[in-house]
Each structure stands twice: as structure tokens, then as C-alpha cells.
């Protein structure tokens, strides 16, 4: 039986949409490992250390959650965790489906033993992405209700430097 999930992503930065997925997953699995992906092709706004520390702060009261980081293939990271781990992804609108389907099919062909499980976003977060948060914050939009408090503060500092 699957008892732990790895939730991989860029989390640049973590939003309340991500957090809602983590909270729900923590009720379904013994362990949720939130794994921040170091993508050499992307130029993130926040460093790996910042992204990890936002997640640690935002998930500190959710039991069974651990934050980690990785580079390279997600499937290799999941294999390194060992045990009966699955990959967790969140699904927003129809637009997420194609990319997620492609990625989960690729992962299945790399290791047919590792499942990907999907949780549908809560409707109120369906529009929410790290990218749209950064865009709004860049132009001084009030995103306070959409990200954890620690992220909000750092966003303000970042764009007012
Ligand atoms: P990536 O760069 O791998 O897409 P993200 O950090 O943007 O990573 O997202 C990680 C995962 O969280 C993805 O599965 C994404 O679909 C999901 N996700 C992002 N925002 C939301 C949201 N508002 N509601 C539900 N799932 C979300």
C-alpha cells in the first residue's frame, strides 16, 4: 500500500493553493514529502534556501510533512526515498491536464511501479499559481490572502528593494 507521497514542484513561492493540497494529502498519507525541485533551466525569484524555508514555516503545524529539495529526475528522487512512495500533483483547470498527463506517463515508463496521484484544487484556488502571484506582487497587488504570511512579507521586500 502507498503510505507516503512526494509532492514535487518549484514552489517559487509556495501559495495557499499548494498548501491546501499538502493539508489534504496529510490526512490521506502517513508522510508527505514536499520536494523543491532545483531546475537549472528556470531562473527562480527565490533561492532554493528561501523556498525551502517558506515551506518549512508554512507547514510546521501540519503533521507528517517534511520538506526537502532535489535536482535531476523526480523518479530518481522518489526511488531514493524507498518504500511505497507515490508522486503527488495538484490539478487546476483543464490546462494542467495535458502537461500532467505527459509527465505522469513519462514517469510511468521510467518506473512502472511508481504511481502518480492527483488532487483536484479547491475551486477558490483554481486560478492561483506562483507565476500570477509574482506578477501581481510586482505591481503592488495585495496578495496577502493568497500566500502564507512569511511569503507575503518577503514578496514585499523583494519588489521594494
Ligand atoms: P511546477 O513548476 O512543477 O509546475 P509548481 O510549484 O508550480 O511546480 O506546482 C507544483 C504542483 O502543485 C503542480 O502539480 C501544480 O499543478 C500544483 N499546483 C500549483 N498551484 C496549485 C493550486 N492553486 N491548486 C492546486 N494545485 C496547484
PDB file of N, CA and C and ligand atoms in Angstrom, residues 7-12 15 17-18 21 42 88-92 96 100 119 121 125-126 128-130, ligand 1:
ATOM      1  N   UNK A   7       5.612  15.322  -3.056  1.00  0.00           N
ATOM      2  CA  UNK A   7       4.942  16.407  -3.780  1.00  0.00           C
ATOM      3  C   UNK A   7       6.028  17.298  -4.366  1.00  0.00           C
ATOM      4  N   UNK A   8       6.389  17.069  -5.639  1.00  0.00           N
ATOM      5  CA  UNK A   8       7.469  17.855  -6.236  1.00  0.00           C
ATOM      6  C   UNK A   8       6.955  19.128  -6.891  1.00  0.00           C
ATOM      7  N   UNK A   9       7.776  20.155  -6.892  1.00  0.00           N
ATOM      8  CA  UNK A   9       7.389  21.396  -7.570  1.00  0.00           C
ATOM      9  C   UNK A   9       8.466  22.432  -7.415  1.00  0.00           C
ATOM     10  N   UNK A  10       8.260  23.552  -8.107  1.00  0.00           N
ATOM     11  CA  UNK A  10       9.211  24.656  -7.997  1.00  0.00           C
ATOM     12  C   UNK A  10       8.939  25.486  -6.745  1.00  0.00           C
ATOM     13  N   UNK A  11       7.670  25.624  -6.398  1.00  0.00           N
ATOM     14  CA  UNK A  11       7.254  26.372  -5.205  1.00  0.00           C
ATOM     15  C   UNK A  11       7.979  27.723  -5.122  1.00  0.00           C
ATOM     16  N   UNK A  12       7.859  28.498  -6.204  1.00  0.00           N
ATOM     17  CA  UNK A  12       8.601  29.779  -6.301  1.00  0.00           C
ATOM     18  C   UNK A  12       7.639  30.967  -6.361  1.00  0.00           C
ATOM     19  N   UNK A  15       2.194  28.810  -2.509  1.00  0.00           N
ATOM     20  CA  UNK A  15       0.947  29.590  -2.405  1.00  0.00           C
ATOM     21  C   UNK A  15      -0.046  28.830  -1.512  1.00  0.00           C
ATOM     22  N   UNK A  17      -2.706  27.685  -2.542  1.00  0.00           N
ATOM     23  CA  UNK A  17      -3.178  26.561  -3.369  1.00  0.00           C
ATOM     24  C   UNK A  17      -2.330  25.319  -3.109  1.00  0.00           C
ATOM     25  N   UNK A  18      -1.008  25.484  -3.093  1.00  0.00           N
ATOM     26  CA  UNK A  18      -0.115  24.363  -2.754  1.00  0.00           C
ATOM     27  C   UNK A  18      -0.420  23.845  -1.348  1.00  0.00           C
ATOM     28  N   UNK A  21      -3.379  21.604  -0.932  1.00  0.00           N
ATOM     29  CA  UNK A  21      -3.098  20.241  -1.424  1.00  0.00           C
ATOM     30  C   UNK A  21      -2.300  19.471  -0.349  1.00  0.00           C
ATOM     31  N   UNK A  42      15.330  27.059 -15.181  1.00  0.00           N
ATOM     32  CA  UNK A  42      14.462  28.146 -14.723  1.00  0.00           C
ATOM     33  C   UNK A  42      15.277  29.115 -13.901  1.00  0.00           C
ATOM     34  N   UNK A  88       2.781  12.966  -5.844  1.00  0.00           N
ATOM     35  CA  UNK A  88       1.527  13.729  -5.691  1.00  0.00           C
ATOM     36  C   UNK A  88       1.615  14.977  -6.555  1.00  0.00           C
ATOM     37  N   UNK A  89       0.549  15.261  -7.296  1.00  0.00           N
ATOM     38  CA  UNK A  89       0.476  16.516  -8.045  1.00  0.00           C
ATOM     39  C   UNK A  89      -0.909  17.117  -7.856  1.00  0.00           C
ATOM     40  N   UNK A  90      -0.977  18.423  -7.986  1.00  0.00           N
ATOM     41  CA  UNK A  90      -2.261  19.115  -7.901  1.00  0.00           C
ATOM     42  C   UNK A  90      -2.768  19.408  -9.303  1.00  0.00           C
ATOM     43  N   UNK A  91      -4.064  19.366  -9.489  1.00  0.00           N
ATOM     44  CA  UNK A  91      -4.645  19.689 -10.801  1.00  0.00           C
ATOM     45  C   UNK A  91      -5.547  20.890 -10.684  1.00  0.00           C
ATOM     46  N   UNK A  92      -5.273  21.897 -11.478  1.00  0.00           N
ATOM     47  CA  UNK A  92      -6.164  23.057 -11.521  1.00  0.00           C
ATOM     48  C   UNK A  92      -7.114  22.891 -12.696  1.00  0.00           C
ATOM     49  N   UNK A  96      -3.962  22.238 -16.963  1.00  0.00           N
ATOM     50  CA  UNK A  96      -2.941  21.431 -16.278  1.00  0.00           C
ATOM     51  C   UNK A  96      -2.912  20.004 -16.809  1.00  0.00           C
ATOM     52  N   UNK A 100       0.411  17.396 -17.175  1.00  0.00           N
ATOM     53  CA  UNK A 100       0.499  16.413 -16.083  1.00  0.00           C
ATOM     54  C   UNK A 100       0.365  14.987 -16.620  1.00  0.00           C
ATOM     55  N   UNK A 119      -4.669  15.412  -6.814  1.00  0.00           N
ATOM     56  CA  UNK A 119      -5.767  16.007  -6.051  1.00  0.00           C
ATOM     57  C   UNK A 119      -6.245  17.223  -6.814  1.00  0.00           C
ATOM     58  N   UNK A 121      -7.720  20.819  -7.244  1.00  0.00           N
ATOM     59  CA  UNK A 121      -7.681  22.029  -6.438  1.00  0.00           C
ATOM     60  C   UNK A 121      -9.068  22.382  -5.913  1.00  0.00           C
ATOM     61  N   UNK A 125      -9.054  28.193  -5.383  1.00  0.00           N
ATOM     62  CA  UNK A 125      -7.642  28.351  -5.713  1.00  0.00           C
ATOM     63  C   UNK A 125      -7.327  27.965  -7.152  1.00  0.00           C
ATOM     64  N   UNK A 126      -8.363  27.731  -7.937  1.00  0.00           N
ATOM     65  CA  UNK A 126      -8.147  27.206  -9.298  1.00  0.00           C
ATOM     66  C   UNK A 126      -7.333  28.171 -10.166  1.00  0.00           C
ATOM     67  N   UNK A 128      -4.971  30.134  -9.057  1.00  0.00           N
ATOM     68  CA  UNK A 128      -3.755  30.546  -8.349  1.00  0.00           C
ATOM     69  C   UNK A 128      -2.502  29.804  -8.812  1.00  0.00           C
ATOM     70  N   UNK A 129      -1.472  30.559  -9.141  1.00  0.00           N
ATOM     71  CA  UNK A 129      -0.173  29.950  -9.478  1.00  0.00           C
ATOM     72  C   UNK A 129       0.924  30.847  -8.906  1.00  0.00           C
ATOM     73  N   UNK A 130       2.107  30.302  -8.741  1.00  0.00           N
ATOM     74  CA  UNK A 130       3.239  31.103  -8.259  1.00  0.00           C
ATOM     75  C   UNK A 130       3.496  32.249  -9.230  1.00  0.00           C
TER      76      UNK A 130
HETATM   77  P1  LIG B   1       5.941  23.011 -11.285  1.00  0.00           P
HETATM   78  O1  LIG B   1       6.963  24.070 -11.589  1.00  0.00           O
HETATM   79  O2  LIG B   1       6.453  21.628 -11.207  1.00  0.00           O
HETATM   80  O3  LIG B   1       4.654  23.101 -12.080  1.00  0.00           O
HETATM   81  P2  LIG B   1       4.613  24.281  -9.057  1.00  0.00           P
HETATM   82  O4  LIG B   1       5.336  24.690  -7.838  1.00  0.00           O
HETATM   83  O5  LIG B   1       4.085  25.367  -9.926  1.00  0.00           O
HETATM   84  O6  LIG B   1       5.589  23.298  -9.785  1.00  0.00           O
HETATM   85  O7  LIG B   1       3.412  23.323  -8.686  1.00  0.00           O
HETATM   86  C1  LIG B   1       3.610  22.106  -8.036  1.00  0.00           C
HETATM   87  C2  LIG B   1       2.343  21.296  -8.124  1.00  0.00           C
HETATM   88  O8  LIG B   1       1.299  21.988  -7.448  1.00  0.00           O
HETATM   89  C3  LIG B   1       1.810  21.045  -9.542  1.00  0.00           C
HETATM   90  O9  LIG B   1       1.236  19.752  -9.568  1.00  0.00           O
HETATM   91  C4  LIG B   1       0.756  22.087  -9.714  1.00  0.00           C
HETATM   92  O10 LIG B   1      -0.226  21.674 -10.649  1.00  0.00           O
HETATM   93  C5  LIG B   1       0.190  22.148  -8.308  1.00  0.00           C
HETATM   94  N1  LIG B   1      -0.447  23.415  -8.015  1.00  0.00           N
HETATM   95  C6  LIG B   1       0.042  24.649  -8.188  1.00  0.00           C
HETATM   96  N2  LIG B   1      -0.847  25.597  -7.836  1.00  0.00           N
HETATM   97  C7  LIG B   1      -1.956  24.928  -7.415  1.00  0.00           C
HETATM   98  C8  LIG B   1      -3.246  25.324  -6.947  1.00  0.00           C
HETATM   99  N3  LIG B   1      -3.599  26.614  -6.885  1.00  0.00           N
HETATM  100  N4  LIG B   1      -4.133  24.366  -6.610  1.00  0.00           N
HETATM  101  C9  LIG B   1      -3.773  23.068  -6.736  1.00  0.00           C
HETATM  102  N5  LIG B   1      -2.599  22.622  -7.184  1.00  0.00           N
HETATM  103  C10 LIG B   1      -1.691  23.536  -7.523  1.00  0.00           C
END
